[in-house]
XYZ file of N, CA and C in Angstrom:
465
model
N -79.677 -8.029 102.599
C -80.138 -7.815 101.412
C -81.054 -6.714 101.400
N -81.020 -5.868 100.491
C -81.728 -4.626 100.453
C -82.618 -4.944 99.279
N -83.976 -4.535 99.499
C -84.694 -4.654 98.112
C -84.680 -3.165 97.318
N -84.460 -2.475 97.903
C -84.447 -1.183 97.409
C -82.897 -0.454 97.101
N -82.893 -0.090 95.890
C -81.540 0.460 95.690
C -81.493 1.761 95.764
N -80.295 2.231 96.438
C -80.376 3.648 96.389
C -79.735 3.989 95.408
N -80.222 5.212 94.769
C -79.453 5.517 93.539
C -79.233 7.171 93.984
N -78.059 7.351 93.734
C -77.278 8.906 94.033
C -77.922 9.756 92.776
N -78.763 10.674 93.524
C -78.903 11.888 92.574
C -78.118 12.859 92.626
N -77.883 13.249 91.389
C -76.453 14.311 91.320
C -77.397 15.404 91.085
N -76.984 16.898 91.585
C -77.502 18.115 91.371
C -76.960 18.495 89.812
N -77.904 18.819 88.932
C -77.380 19.195 87.635
C -76.742 20.503 87.620
N -75.729 20.341 86.624
C -74.584 21.325 86.579
C -75.410 22.820 86.224
N -74.834 23.879 86.549
C -75.466 25.261 86.318
C -75.180 25.486 84.571
N -76.088 26.076 84.059
C -75.899 26.489 82.665
C -75.203 27.787 82.733
N -74.081 27.604 81.963
C -73.170 29.201 81.652
C -73.156 29.798 80.677
N -74.220 29.255 79.698
C -74.116 29.684 78.610
C -74.530 31.208 78.216
N -75.480 31.689 79.184
C -75.561 33.048 79.176
C -74.493 34.199 79.920
N -73.901 33.356 80.615
C -72.670 34.071 81.560
C -71.719 35.130 80.731
N -71.479 34.923 79.505
C -70.787 35.941 78.664
C -71.610 37.023 78.356
N -72.994 36.867 77.746
C -73.615 37.957 77.648
C -73.977 38.865 78.804
N -74.470 38.200 80.031
C -74.555 39.167 81.256
C -73.506 39.864 81.492
N -72.040 39.170 81.264
C -70.777 40.145 81.798
C -70.610 41.228 80.685
N -71.059 40.794 79.504
C -70.586 42.108 78.475
C -71.642 43.150 78.720
N -73.236 42.907 79.134
C -73.745 43.735 79.633
C -73.386 44.630 80.552
N -73.097 44.101 81.571
C -72.486 44.698 82.942
C -71.398 45.680 82.431
N -70.224 45.143 81.753
C -69.361 45.893 81.470
C -69.668 47.107 80.502
N -70.658 46.799 79.476
C -70.942 47.863 78.723
C -71.903 49.032 79.657
N -72.656 48.561 80.658
C -73.235 49.624 81.481
C -72.319 50.393 82.289
N -70.902 49.716 82.802
C -70.242 50.508 83.568
C -69.320 51.553 82.589
N -69.065 51.439 81.273
C -68.480 51.927 80.683
C -69.083 53.291 80.042
N -70.444 52.930 79.915
C -71.442 54.009 79.571
C -71.683 55.034 80.783
N -71.765 54.330 82.121
C -71.976 55.197 82.897
C -70.921 56.087 83.476
N -69.558 55.661 83.543
C -68.380 55.945 84.340
C -67.815 57.133 83.553
N -67.656 58.166 84.449
C -66.901 59.581 84.007
C -65.356 59.429 84.132
N -64.780 59.438 83.061
C -63.196 59.386 83.359
C -62.488 60.724 83.536
N -61.937 60.932 84.633
C -61.402 62.103 84.700
C -60.348 62.638 83.621
N -60.414 63.407 83.148
C -59.344 63.966 81.959
C -57.972 64.293 82.448
N -58.155 65.150 84.024
C -57.140 65.844 84.405
C -56.522 65.397 85.696
N -55.277 65.042 86.044
C -54.978 64.809 87.548
C -54.847 65.840 88.269
N -55.609 65.988 89.553
C -55.334 67.264 90.187
C -54.299 67.137 90.666
N -53.362 68.167 90.870
C -52.229 68.465 91.462
C -52.467 69.549 92.689
N -53.689 69.844 92.795
C -54.020 71.068 93.757
C -55.081 70.511 94.878
N -55.060 71.273 96.011
C -56.010 70.838 96.938
C -57.149 71.918 96.493
N -58.417 71.021 96.504
C -59.488 72.063 95.980
C -60.784 71.558 96.777
N -61.114 72.449 97.779
C -62.280 72.476 98.580
C -63.428 73.346 97.983
N -64.503 72.961 97.491
C -65.731 73.491 96.866
C -66.294 74.782 97.523
N -66.033 75.839 97.281
C -66.749 77.030 98.015
C -68.473 76.788 97.991
N -68.964 77.454 98.726
C -70.288 77.446 98.922
C -71.012 78.720 98.081
N -72.284 78.493 97.550
C -72.946 79.885 96.959
C -74.357 79.675 97.292
N -75.114 80.655 96.608
C -76.748 80.498 96.722
C -77.193 80.983 95.426
N -76.873 81.550 94.400
C -77.306 81.974 93.211
C -76.460 80.858 92.179
N -76.861 79.565 92.077
C -76.220 78.972 91.009
C -76.780 78.344 90.187
N -76.146 78.237 88.755
C -76.642 77.723 87.665
C -75.887 76.396 87.257
N -76.360 75.681 86.428
C -75.523 74.535 85.963
C -74.955 74.603 84.514
N -73.824 74.234 84.331
C -73.271 74.370 82.912
C -74.006 73.468 81.671
N -74.522 74.164 80.731
C -75.265 73.757 79.819
C -74.573 72.663 78.734
N -73.294 73.417 78.060
C -72.603 72.609 77.073
C -71.127 72.330 77.761
N -70.933 71.063 78.192
C -69.774 70.931 78.660
C -68.413 70.799 77.780
N -68.491 70.391 76.568
C -67.743 70.390 75.739
C -66.977 71.480 75.336
N -67.537 72.888 75.694
C -67.070 73.735 75.510
C -66.636 74.582 76.394
N -66.308 73.877 77.520
C -65.780 74.430 78.867
C -64.129 74.190 79.024
N -63.604 75.066 79.441
C -62.018 75.064 80.030
C -61.877 75.083 81.424
N -61.310 74.135 82.050
C -61.116 74.095 83.190
C -59.948 74.642 83.804
N -59.816 75.777 84.782
C -58.429 75.985 85.273
C -58.675 76.019 86.909
N -57.636 75.082 87.479
C -57.698 74.819 88.976
C -56.764 75.676 89.964
N -57.262 76.231 91.183
C -56.612 77.046 91.673
C -56.591 76.322 93.216
N -55.311 76.345 93.853
C -55.595 75.931 95.150
C -54.042 75.708 95.525
N -53.848 75.327 96.733
C -52.468 74.697 97.222
C -52.130 73.245 96.688
N -50.879 72.920 96.645
C -50.513 71.658 95.944
C -50.724 70.689 96.964
N -50.956 69.543 96.192
C -51.366 68.552 97.209
C -50.192 67.928 98.090
N -50.385 67.210 99.130
C -49.189 66.717 99.937
C -48.057 66.312 99.136
N -48.179 65.331 98.216
C -46.968 64.900 97.623
C -46.335 66.039 96.584
N -47.358 66.924 95.909
C -46.552 67.985 95.278
C -45.938 69.295 95.971
N -46.639 69.254 97.164
C -45.866 70.330 97.918
C -44.695 70.088 98.332
N -44.147 69.144 98.261
C -42.686 68.717 98.819
C -41.748 69.236 97.576
N -42.231 69.090 96.174
C -41.457 69.549 95.133
C -41.540 70.762 94.956
N -42.866 71.511 94.718
C -42.983 72.797 94.130
C -43.145 73.962 95.699
N -43.422 73.431 96.770
C -43.420 74.295 97.682
C -45.031 74.535 97.927
N -45.586 75.225 99.208
C -46.825 75.147 99.564
C -47.617 76.227 99.400
N -47.072 77.395 98.544
C -47.901 78.674 98.028
C -49.105 78.323 97.045
N -50.100 78.967 96.875
C -51.018 78.691 95.818
C -50.632 78.649 94.448
N -51.192 77.844 93.592
C -50.653 77.403 92.176
C -52.032 77.331 91.502
N -51.787 77.676 90.190
C -52.671 77.606 88.958
C -52.293 76.391 88.308
N -53.558 75.476 88.081
C -53.144 73.966 87.124
C -53.819 74.261 86.111
N -53.361 74.038 85.020
C -54.025 73.893 83.713
C -53.597 72.530 83.113
N -54.737 71.443 82.692
C -54.384 70.141 82.355
C -53.664 69.868 83.170
N -52.423 69.091 83.097
C -51.442 68.442 84.255
C -50.449 69.188 84.703
N -50.461 70.520 84.392
C -49.161 71.245 84.594
C -49.637 72.451 85.428
N -48.277 73.073 86.101
C -48.751 74.331 86.717
C -48.157 75.581 85.985
N -49.083 76.559 86.019
C -48.553 77.834 85.019
C -48.855 78.952 86.007
N -48.113 80.011 85.527
C -48.464 81.437 85.951
C -49.625 81.899 85.394
N -50.330 83.213 85.922
C -51.365 83.815 85.631
C -51.051 84.286 84.059
N -50.058 84.626 83.774
C -49.573 85.067 82.299
C -49.728 84.160 81.207
N -49.368 82.745 81.620
C -49.575 81.621 80.957
C -50.832 81.118 80.742
N -51.759 81.185 81.534
C -53.215 81.031 81.653
C -53.600 81.539 80.184
N -53.362 82.639 79.516
C -53.895 83.210 78.590
C -53.585 82.532 77.390
N -52.157 82.016 77.357
C -51.660 81.397 76.125
C -52.557 79.960 75.989
N -52.875 79.275 77.346
C -53.453 78.021 77.264
C -54.887 78.302 76.900
N -55.600 79.439 77.193
C -56.948 79.406 76.524
C -56.833 79.904 75.308
N -55.940 80.773 74.818
C -56.055 80.713 73.454
C -55.650 79.438 72.399
N -54.889 78.580 73.111
C -54.468 77.423 72.328
C -55.693 76.478 72.356
N -56.544 76.638 73.523
C -57.407 75.858 73.700
C -58.702 75.987 72.558
N -59.028 77.383 72.436
C -59.995 78.075 71.416
C -59.523 77.724 70.038
N -58.285 77.616 69.772
C -58.025 77.486 68.146
C -58.234 75.830 67.972
N -57.912 75.302 69.015
C -58.069 73.568 69.008
C -59.520 73.203 68.587
N -60.414 73.916 69.227
C -62.044 73.832 69.012
C -62.530 73.911 67.699
N -63.838 73.330 67.601
C -64.593 73.788 66.366
C -64.967 75.259 66.298
N -65.300 75.772 65.350
C -65.875 77.300 65.256
C -67.142 77.320 66.119
N -67.758 76.190 66.217
C -69.286 76.703 66.900
C -69.025 76.495 68.479
N -68.024 75.552 68.828
C -67.483 75.480 70.175
C -66.804 76.759 70.720
N -65.917 77.334 69.524
C -65.213 78.541 70.176
C -65.830 79.385 70.377
N -67.117 79.820 69.862
C -68.149 80.767 70.029
C -68.544 80.548 71.398
N -69.066 79.244 71.820
C -69.769 79.094 72.940
C -68.742 78.929 74.169
N -67.422 79.029 73.950
C -66.348 78.631 74.887
C -66.502 79.720 76.173
N -66.422 78.570 77.097
C -66.495 79.557 78.440
C -65.290 78.765 79.420
N -64.764 79.362 80.461
C -63.695 79.027 81.117
C -64.438 78.868 82.732
N -64.288 77.819 83.265
C -64.704 77.496 84.468
C -63.490 77.618 85.281
N -63.538 78.219 86.445
C -62.509 78.718 87.418
C -62.570 77.578 88.713
N -62.033 76.540 89.160
C -62.510 75.870 90.114
C -61.200 76.173 91.190
N -61.637 77.268 92.087
C -60.752 77.619 93.073
C -61.178 77.292 94.286
N -60.209 76.870 95.234
C -60.204 76.448 96.666
C -61.044 77.529 97.510
N -61.477 77.275 98.370
C -62.144 78.538 99.113
C -61.447 79.501 99.846
N -60.069 78.968 100.237
C -59.197 79.491 100.965
C -58.032 80.404 99.819
N -58.345 80.493 98.734
C -57.652 81.198 97.831
C -57.700 82.494 97.914
N -56.681 83.376 97.787
C -56.654 84.689 97.948
C -57.299 85.210 96.472
N -57.743 86.316 96.598
C -58.572 86.858 95.694
C -57.791 87.463 94.795
N -56.528 87.846 95.024
C -55.779 88.431 94.182
C -55.235 87.524 93.280
N -55.055 86.214 93.356
C -54.746 84.978 92.074
C -55.674 84.994 91.319
N -57.159 84.848 91.983
C -58.398 84.756 91.129
C -58.413 86.138 90.242
N -58.092 87.337 90.730
C -58.032 88.254 89.847
C -57.111 88.391 88.671
N -55.978 88.185 89.010
C -54.772 87.951 88.118
C -55.266 86.909 86.927
N -55.992 85.630 87.166
C -56.438 84.849 86.241
C -57.323 85.563 85.244
N -58.299 86.407 85.729
C -59.421 86.843 85.183
C -59.093 88.131 84.406
N -57.657 88.729 84.812
C -57.314 89.850 83.816
C -56.538 88.969 82.594
N -56.037 87.797 82.914
C -55.228 87.311 81.808
C -56.569 86.876 80.658
N -57.626 86.300 81.617
C -58.700 85.886 80.468
C -59.107 87.009 79.741
N -59.368 88.127 80.198
C -59.662 89.400 79.668
C -59.116 89.687 78.415
N -57.574 89.599 78.584
C -56.601 89.923 77.352
C -56.607 89.227 76.474
N -57.205 87.704 76.445
C -57.247 87.045 75.229
C -58.772 86.944 74.647
N -59.640 87.838 75.351
C -61.156 87.874 74.977
C -62.121 86.674 75.486
N -61.567 85.940 76.573
C -62.331 84.927 77.053
C -63.135 85.476 78.076
N -64.320 85.937 77.974
C -65.276 86.786 78.862
C -66.354 86.217 79.545
N -66.467 84.780 78.954
C -67.361 83.950 79.525
C -66.705 83.135 80.757
N -66.754 83.632 82.017
C -66.001 82.821 83.119
C -67.074 82.428 83.937
N -67.115 81.224 84.631
C -67.753 81.121 85.674
C -66.839 80.394 86.838
N -67.459 80.461 88.021
C -66.848 80.026 89.251
C -67.367 78.878 89.631
N -66.828 77.734 90.022
C -67.358 76.432 90.410
C -67.729 76.764 91.972
N -69.072 75.965 92.240
C -69.240 75.985 93.802
C -70.437 75.114 93.644
N -70.648 75.008 95.382
C -71.880 73.796 95.589
C -72.991 74.635 96.398
N -74.369 74.403 96.360
C -75.341 74.912 96.731
C -75.029 75.346 98.490
N -75.218 76.109 98.884
C -75.017 76.461 100.186
C -76.011 75.590 101.154
N -75.304 74.771 102.085
C -76.109 73.871 102.882
C -75.714 72.386 102.491
N -75.128 72.154 101.122
C -74.651 70.798 100.493
C -73.290 70.782 100.637
N -72.920 69.667 100.408
C -71.522 69.251 100.715
C -70.943 68.015 99.634
C-alpha cells in the first residue's frame, strides 16, 4: 500500500485564440510587401552595367519594353534571333510605336505628360535593334527614354 497518491499532471493545452490574428497579420504583411510581376518575360534579359545611373521616380507613368533573345522554351517556337517584347507578346520595331501611343491614351493626363519609356535590353543586344526602337518612339513623340542597367561592380 502506498500512502502517497500519484497524480498525473497534464500539460495545459496551448491557447490558440490569437492564432487567426497572427496569421492575418503575416498574410497582410506579405500582400503589402510582395511585388507582383505584371509581365511574363519571354526574352532572356541580362542587365548591362553602367556608371552614371539614376533611379526612376514615378513608376506608374513608365512603359516597359524588353529586348533580348527568346527564352529556351520560346526559342523553339519563334527562333533564336533578337526579339522585342511588350506586355506578353512579341512585336516588331514598327509596332512599338502603336503600343506606346495606346498606352499614352490609356493613362491619365498627368501621367501621360510624365510618361517615360524604359528599355530593358540584354547586354548582348545589337545596337541596330535598339536604334530601331528609339526611332519608332521618336515618331510617336515618346522622347523620355531610359535604359535599364545596374551600377558597375554590382549584380
